[in-house]
C-alpha positions as YAML, in Angstrom:
chain: A
units: angstrom
residues:
- id: 1
  name: UNK
  ca: [227.68, 136.93, 42.75]
- id: 2
  name: UNK
  ca: [226.39, 138.12, 45.82]
- id: 3
  name: UNK
  ca: [225.77, 141.60, 44.29]
- id: 4
  name: UNK
  ca: [223.99, 140.06, 41.31]
- id: 5
  name: UNK
  ca: [221.57, 137.96, 43.85]
- id: 6
  name: UNK
  ca: [221.01, 141.17, 45.93]
- id: 7
  name: UNK
  ca: [220.19, 143.06, 42.65]
- id: 8
  name: UNK
  ca: [217.65, 140.30, 41.60]
- id: 9
  name: UNK
  ca: [216.10, 140.29, 44.96]
- id: 10
  name: UNK
  ca: [215.66, 143.97, 44.96]
- id: 11
  name: UNK
  ca: [214.07, 143.84, 41.50]
- id: 12
  name: UNK
  ca: [211.78, 141.04, 42.69]
- id: 13
  name: UNK
  ca: [210.55, 143.22, 45.48]
- id: 14
  name: UNK
  ca: [210.14, 146.24, 43.30]
- id: 15
  name: UNK
  ca: [208.08, 144.07, 40.70]
- id: 16
  name: UNK
  ca: [205.85, 142.75, 43.58]
- id: 17
  name: UNK
  ca: [204.86, 146.29, 44.76]
- id: 18
  name: UNK
  ca: [203.71, 147.27, 41.56]
- id: 19
  name: UNK
  ca: [199.80, 147.77, 41.69]
- id: 20
  name: UNK
  ca: [197.57, 145.67, 39.67]
- id: 21
  name: UNK
  ca: [196.29, 147.21, 36.47]
- id: 22
  name: UNK
  ca: [192.61, 147.51, 36.59]
- id: 23
  name: UNK
  ca: [190.36, 146.21, 33.78]
- id: 24
  name: UNK
  ca: [188.15, 148.81, 32.30]
- id: 25
  name: UNK
  ca: [184.67, 147.75, 31.53]
- id: 26
  name: UNK
  ca: [182.44, 150.48, 29.80]
- id: 27
  name: UNK
  ca: [178.81, 150.50, 30.63]
- id: 28
  name: UNK
  ca: [176.28, 152.49, 28.36]
- id: 29
  name: UNK
  ca: [173.50, 154.06, 30.66]
- id: 30
  name: UNK
  ca: [171.50, 154.91, 27.66]
- id: 31
  name: UNK
  ca: [170.23, 158.45, 26.80]
- id: 32
  name: UNK
  ca: [170.01, 161.30, 29.30]
- id: 33
  name: UNK
  ca: [166.64, 161.14, 31.13]
- id: 34
  name: UNK
  ca: [165.26, 161.34, 34.89]
- id: 35
  name: UNK
  ca: [164.36, 157.83, 36.14]
- id: 36
  name: UNK
  ca: [161.66, 156.88, 38.47]
- id: 37
  name: UNK
  ca: [162.01, 153.39, 40.01]
- id: 38
  name: UNK
  ca: [164.82, 150.95, 39.34]
- id: 39
  name: UNK
  ca: [167.20, 150.73, 36.33]
- id: 40
  name: UNK
  ca: [169.25, 147.63, 35.44]
- id: 41
  name: UNK
  ca: [172.01, 148.01, 32.61]
- id: 42
  name: UNK
  ca: [173.85, 144.95, 30.95]
- id: 43
  name: UNK
  ca: [177.46, 144.97, 30.40]
- id: 44
  name: UNK
  ca: [180.05, 142.42, 29.06]
- id: 45
  name: UNK
  ca: [183.69, 141.92, 29.49]
- id: 46
  name: UNK
  ca: [183.81, 139.05, 31.99]
- id: 47
  name: UNK
  ca: [181.90, 136.64, 30.11]
- id: 48
  name: UNK
  ca: [183.18, 133.04, 30.14]
- id: 49
  name: UNK
  ca: [185.10, 133.66, 33.30]
- id: 50
  name: UNK
  ca: [185.77, 130.70, 35.66]
- id: 51
  name: UNK
  ca: [185.83, 131.15, 39.21]
- id: 52
  name: UNK
  ca: [189.30, 129.94, 40.53]
- id: 53
  name: UNK
  ca: [189.69, 132.20, 43.73]
- id: 54
  name: UNK
  ca: [191.56, 134.93, 41.51]
- id: 55
  name: UNK
  ca: [191.58, 138.62, 42.36]
- id: 56
  name: UNK
  ca: [190.26, 141.08, 39.99]
- id: 57
  name: UNK
  ca: [190.81, 144.89, 39.81]
- id: 58
  name: UNK
  ca: [188.08, 146.38, 37.77]
- id: 59
  name: UNK
  ca: [186.96, 149.90, 36.78]
- id: 60
  name: UNK
  ca: [183.36, 150.05, 35.84]
- id: 61
  name: UNK
  ca: [183.06, 153.41, 33.69]
- id: 62
  name: UNK
  ca: [180.11, 154.80, 32.33]
- id: 63
  name: UNK
  ca: [180.31, 155.53, 28.59]
- id: 64
  name: UNK
  ca: [179.57, 158.72, 26.41]
- id: 65
  name: UNK
  ca: [180.32, 160.94, 29.37]
- id: 66
  name: UNK
  ca: [177.41, 159.49, 31.18]
- id: 67
  name: UNK
  ca: [176.86, 159.68, 35.00]
- id: 68
  name: UNK
  ca: [174.35, 159.03, 37.80]
- id: 69
  name: UNK
  ca: [172.98, 162.08, 39.43]
- id: 70
  name: UNK
  ca: [171.14, 161.85, 42.69]
- id: 71
  name: UNK
  ca: [168.83, 164.38, 44.16]
- id: 72
  name: UNK
  ca: [168.30, 165.51, 47.80]
- id: 73
  name: UNK
  ca: [165.02, 163.82, 47.71]
- id: 74
  name: UNK
  ca: [166.30, 160.53, 46.45]
- id: 75
  name: UNK
  ca: [166.14, 157.72, 49.05]
- id: 76
  name: UNK
  ca: [169.07, 157.50, 51.36]
- id: 77
  name: UNK
  ca: [169.10, 153.76, 50.90]
- id: 78
  name: UNK
  ca: [169.82, 154.19, 47.09]
- id: 79
  name: UNK
  ca: [171.83, 151.19, 46.13]
- id: 80
  name: UNK
  ca: [174.23, 150.86, 43.11]
- id: 81
  name: UNK
  ca: [174.85, 147.24, 42.73]
- id: 82
  name: UNK
  ca: [177.14, 145.41, 40.16]
- id: 83
  name: UNK
  ca: [176.23, 141.80, 39.47]
- id: 84
  name: UNK
  ca: [177.42, 138.77, 37.41]
- id: 85
  name: UNK
  ca: [175.25, 136.43, 35.60]
- id: 86
  name: UNK
  ca: [176.33, 132.98, 36.55]
- id: 87
  name: UNK
  ca: [175.51, 129.47, 35.76]
- id: 88
  name: UNK
  ca: [176.64, 126.48, 37.54]
- id: 89
  name: UNK
  ca: [175.77, 123.60, 39.93]
- id: 90
  name: UNK
  ca: [176.62, 123.23, 43.49]
- id: 91
  name: UNK
  ca: [177.32, 125.93, 46.00]
- id: 92
  name: UNK
  ca: [179.31, 128.91, 45.54]
- id: 93
  name: UNK
  ca: [180.29, 131.92, 47.87]
- id: 94
  name: UNK
  ca: [179.74, 135.32, 47.35]
- id: 95
  name: UNK
  ca: [182.93, 137.59, 46.28]
- id: 96
  name: UNK
  ca: [184.77, 139.45, 48.80]
- id: 97
  name: UNK
  ca: [186.86, 142.84, 48.48]
- id: 98
  name: UNK
  ca: [186.64, 146.41, 48.58]
- id: 99
  name: UNK
  ca: [185.89, 149.40, 46.30]
- id: 100
  name: UNK
  ca: [184.50, 152.79, 45.73]
- id: 101
  name: UNK
  ca: [182.56, 155.06, 43.45]
- id: 102
  name: UNK
  ca: [184.23, 157.92, 41.87]
- id: 103
  name: UNK
  ca: [183.49, 161.35, 40.28]
- id: 104
  name: UNK
  ca: [184.47, 162.90, 37.06]
- id: 105
  name: UNK
  ca: [187.96, 163.27, 38.35]
- id: 106
  name: UNK
  ca: [188.33, 159.79, 39.52]
- id: 107
  name: UNK
  ca: [188.00, 160.88, 43.37]
- id: 108
  name: UNK
  ca: [186.47, 158.34, 45.67]
- id: 109
  name: UNK
  ca: [182.81, 159.22, 46.77]
- id: 110
  name: UNK
  ca: [181.56, 156.09, 48.53]
- id: 111
  name: UNK
  ca: [183.02, 152.84, 49.85]
- id: 112
  name: UNK
  ca: [181.65, 149.42, 48.85]
- id: 113
  name: UNK
  ca: [179.71, 147.30, 51.31]
- id: 114
  name: UNK
  ca: [180.42, 143.47, 50.70]
- id: 115
  name: UNK
  ca: [177.66, 140.98, 51.30]
- id: 116
  name: UNK
  ca: [178.39, 137.66, 52.81]
- id: 117
  name: UNK
  ca: [176.85, 134.36, 52.35]
- id: 118
  name: UNK
  ca: [176.70, 131.93, 49.32]
- id: 119
  name: UNK
  ca: [174.32, 130.45, 46.58]
- id: 120
  name: UNK
  ca: [173.05, 126.97, 46.31]
- id: 121
  name: UNK
  ca: [171.78, 125.82, 42.95]
- id: 122
  name: UNK
  ca: [169.89, 122.86, 41.59]
- id: 123
  name: UNK
  ca: [172.07, 119.72, 41.09]
- id: 124
  name: UNK
  ca: [171.39, 120.20, 37.26]
- id: 125
  name: UNK
  ca: [172.54, 123.68, 37.01]
- id: 126
  name: UNK
  ca: [170.92, 127.01, 37.43]
- id: 127
  name: UNK
  ca: [171.39, 130.54, 36.24]
- id: 128
  name: UNK
  ca: [171.46, 133.53, 38.88]
- id: 129
  name: UNK
  ca: [173.00, 136.83, 39.71]
- id: 130
  name: UNK
  ca: [175.93, 137.09, 41.92]
- id: 131
  name: UNK
  ca: [176.31, 140.44, 43.56]
- id: 132
  name: UNK
  ca: [179.97, 141.83, 43.60]
- id: 133
  name: UNK
  ca: [179.25, 144.28, 46.52]
- id: 134
  name: UNK
  ca: [176.93, 147.29, 47.16]
- id: 135
  name: UNK
  ca: [177.35, 151.00, 47.20]
- id: 136
  name: UNK
  ca: [175.24, 153.23, 49.28]
- id: 137
  name: UNK
  ca: [176.54, 156.63, 48.15]
- id: 138
  name: UNK
  ca: [173.88, 158.58, 50.31]
- id: 139
  name: UNK
  ca: [174.88, 156.98, 53.40]
- id: 140
  name: UNK
  ca: [178.51, 158.08, 53.17]
- id: 141
  name: UNK
  ca: [179.91, 160.55, 55.45]
- id: 142
  name: UNK
  ca: [180.75, 164.09, 54.08]
- id: 143
  name: UNK
  ca: [178.91, 166.61, 51.91]
- id: 144
  name: UNK
  ca: [176.21, 165.67, 49.45]
- id: 145
  name: UNK
  ca: [177.74, 163.30, 46.65]
- id: 146
  name: UNK
  ca: [178.63, 164.70, 43.28]
- id: 147
  name: UNK
  ca: [177.60, 162.91, 40.02]
- id: 148
  name: UNK
  ca: [178.65, 159.36, 39.89]
- id: 149
  name: UNK
  ca: [180.92, 158.60, 36.86]
- id: 150
  name: UNK
  ca: [181.90, 154.83, 37.74]
- id: 151
  name: UNK
  ca: [182.87, 152.32, 40.35]
- id: 152
  name: UNK
  ca: [186.32, 150.51, 41.18]
- id: 153
  name: UNK
  ca: [186.29, 147.27, 42.53]
- id: 154
  name: UNK
  ca: [189.28, 145.04, 43.95]
- id: 155
  name: UNK
  ca: [187.36, 141.67, 44.30]
- id: 156
  name: UNK
  ca: [188.49, 138.20, 45.14]
- id: 157
  name: UNK
  ca: [186.24, 135.65, 43.30]
- id: 158
  name: UNK
  ca: [185.30, 132.26, 45.03]
- id: 159
  name: UNK
  ca: [187.09, 129.13, 44.12]
- id: 160
  name: UNK
  ca: [184.34, 127.42, 42.24]
- id: 161
  name: UNK
  ca: [185.35, 126.03, 38.82]
- id: 162
  name: UNK
  ca: [181.87, 124.65, 38.45]
- id: 163
  name: UNK
  ca: [180.51, 128.09, 37.67]
- id: 164
  name: UNK
  ca: [180.80, 130.17, 34.70]
- id: 165
  name: UNK
  ca: [180.13, 133.80, 33.98]
- id: 166
  name: UNK
  ca: [177.52, 134.57, 31.27]
- id: 167
  name: UNK
  ca: [177.09, 138.30, 31.44]
- id: 168
  name: UNK
  ca: [176.78, 141.23, 33.97]
- id: 169
  name: UNK
  ca: [174.40, 143.76, 35.05]
- id: 170
  name: UNK
  ca: [174.62, 147.10, 36.91]
- id: 171
  name: UNK
  ca: [171.62, 147.77, 39.16]
- id: 172
  name: UNK
  ca: [170.32, 151.22, 40.33]
- id: 173
  name: UNK
  ca: [167.94, 150.70, 43.18]
- id: 174
  name: UNK
  ca: [166.28, 153.68, 44.90]
- id: 175
  name: UNK
  ca: [164.55, 151.15, 47.31]
- id: 176
  name: UNK
  ca: [161.82, 153.89, 48.24]
- id: 177
  name: UNK
  ca: [158.02, 153.60, 48.68]
- id: 178
  name: UNK
  ca: [157.45, 157.08, 47.84]
- id: 179
  name: UNK
  ca: [157.56, 158.32, 44.06]
- id: 180
  name: UNK
  ca: [159.70, 161.50, 44.75]
- id: 181
  name: UNK
  ca: [162.23, 159.37, 46.65]
- id: 182
  name: UNK
  ca: [162.44, 156.90, 43.82]
- id: 183
  name: UNK
  ca: [164.04, 159.51, 41.36]
- id: 184
  name: UNK
  ca: [167.48, 159.89, 39.86]
- id: 185
  name: UNK
  ca: [168.85, 161.15, 36.79]
- id: 186
  name: UNK
  ca: [171.05, 159.82, 33.92]
- id: 187
  name: UNK
  ca: [173.38, 162.45, 32.27]
- id: 188
  name: UNK
  ca: [172.45, 165.87, 31.50]
- id: 189
  name: UNK
  ca: [168.86, 166.35, 30.66]
- id: 190
  name: UNK
  ca: [168.05, 169.35, 28.68]
- id: 191
  name: UNK
  ca: [165.11, 171.63, 29.29]
- id: 192
  name: UNK
  ca: [161.88, 170.18, 28.07]
- id: 193
  name: UNK
  ca: [159.32, 171.73, 25.72]
- id: 194
  name: UNK
  ca: [157.05, 172.29, 28.79]
- id: 195
  name: UNK
  ca: [159.79, 174.28, 30.52]
- id: 196
  name: UNK
  ca: [160.04, 176.38, 27.43]
- id: 197
  name: UNK
  ca: [156.40, 176.89, 27.19]
- id: 198
  name: UNK
  ca: [156.09, 178.09, 30.92]
- id: 199
  name: UNK
  ca: [158.89, 180.56, 30.16]
- id: 200
  name: UNK
  ca: [156.97, 181.93, 27.19]
- id: 201
  name: UNK
  ca: [153.91, 182.28, 29.40]
- id: 202
  name: UNK
  ca: [155.93, 184.26, 31.84]
- id: 203
  name: UNK
  ca: [157.49, 186.55, 29.22]
- id: 204
  name: UNK
  ca: [154.24, 187.21, 27.35]
- id: 205
  name: UNK
  ca: [152.75, 189.54, 29.88]
- id: 206
  name: UNK
  ca: [156.00, 191.63, 29.91]
- id: 207
  name: UNK
  ca: [155.52, 192.34, 26.20]
- id: 208
  name: UNK
  ca: [151.96, 193.29, 26.76]
- id: 209
  name: UNK
  ca: [152.84, 195.71, 29.48]
- id: 210
  name: UNK
  ca: [155.47, 197.30, 27.41]
- id: 211
  name: UNK
  ca: [153.05, 197.69, 24.35]
- id: 212
  name: UNK
  ca: [150.56, 199.44, 26.89]
- id: 213
  name: UNK
  ca: [153.21, 201.84, 28.08]
- id: 214
  name: UNK
  ca: [154.10, 202.80, 24.67]
- id: 215
  name: UNK
  ca: [150.36, 203.56, 23.86]
- id: 216
  name: UNK
  ca: [150.05, 205.71, 26.99]
- id: 217
  name: UNK
  ca: [153.15, 207.91, 25.95]
- id: 218
  name: UNK
  ca: [151.82, 208.46, 22.37]
- id: 219
  name: UNK
  ca: [148.44, 209.38, 23.42]
...
């Protein structure tokens, strides 16, 4: 009997040590292009969720092999902010927790900065956005960050059953006043027709020079 109890206790401990499996939410960033200014992308997967103080483990993954590429000229205060669309009445605290951005191999790039505070709505109910925590990849220690392929979050939600999730957004905010600091890129952007035109202009004189040399040799 004692052996059986010890076995069950050991089994219970081993189960409690198993990490929580993350819920994967795929986010479509849209077609590859260079962006100037902010970009906000909608996502679903948490709709109709009620806040009851539960802890969520989330993987926000960019679909279609998409990624966010930052430049050396991008503002150092560039912010990647996952948000939830919420409706409810009363006061709700911000979520707390931790997380990180990751590269194509799942390696961490930058840690999350959780915001404190709360939101108070009108007595009859109000829609608003609730931030899950902000990432500042260009303020992280180490080398210039590689392309960003997604974010992992371990978040404890507030205990506020009067509020429901109606959707979600991912905000990409350069937060810069100068146009060249407001730029980042979505995916691989192919060479434009303008680039090809400039290449032809550069090559055309070479063909003309080659023709002139041939004429000189034949005369």
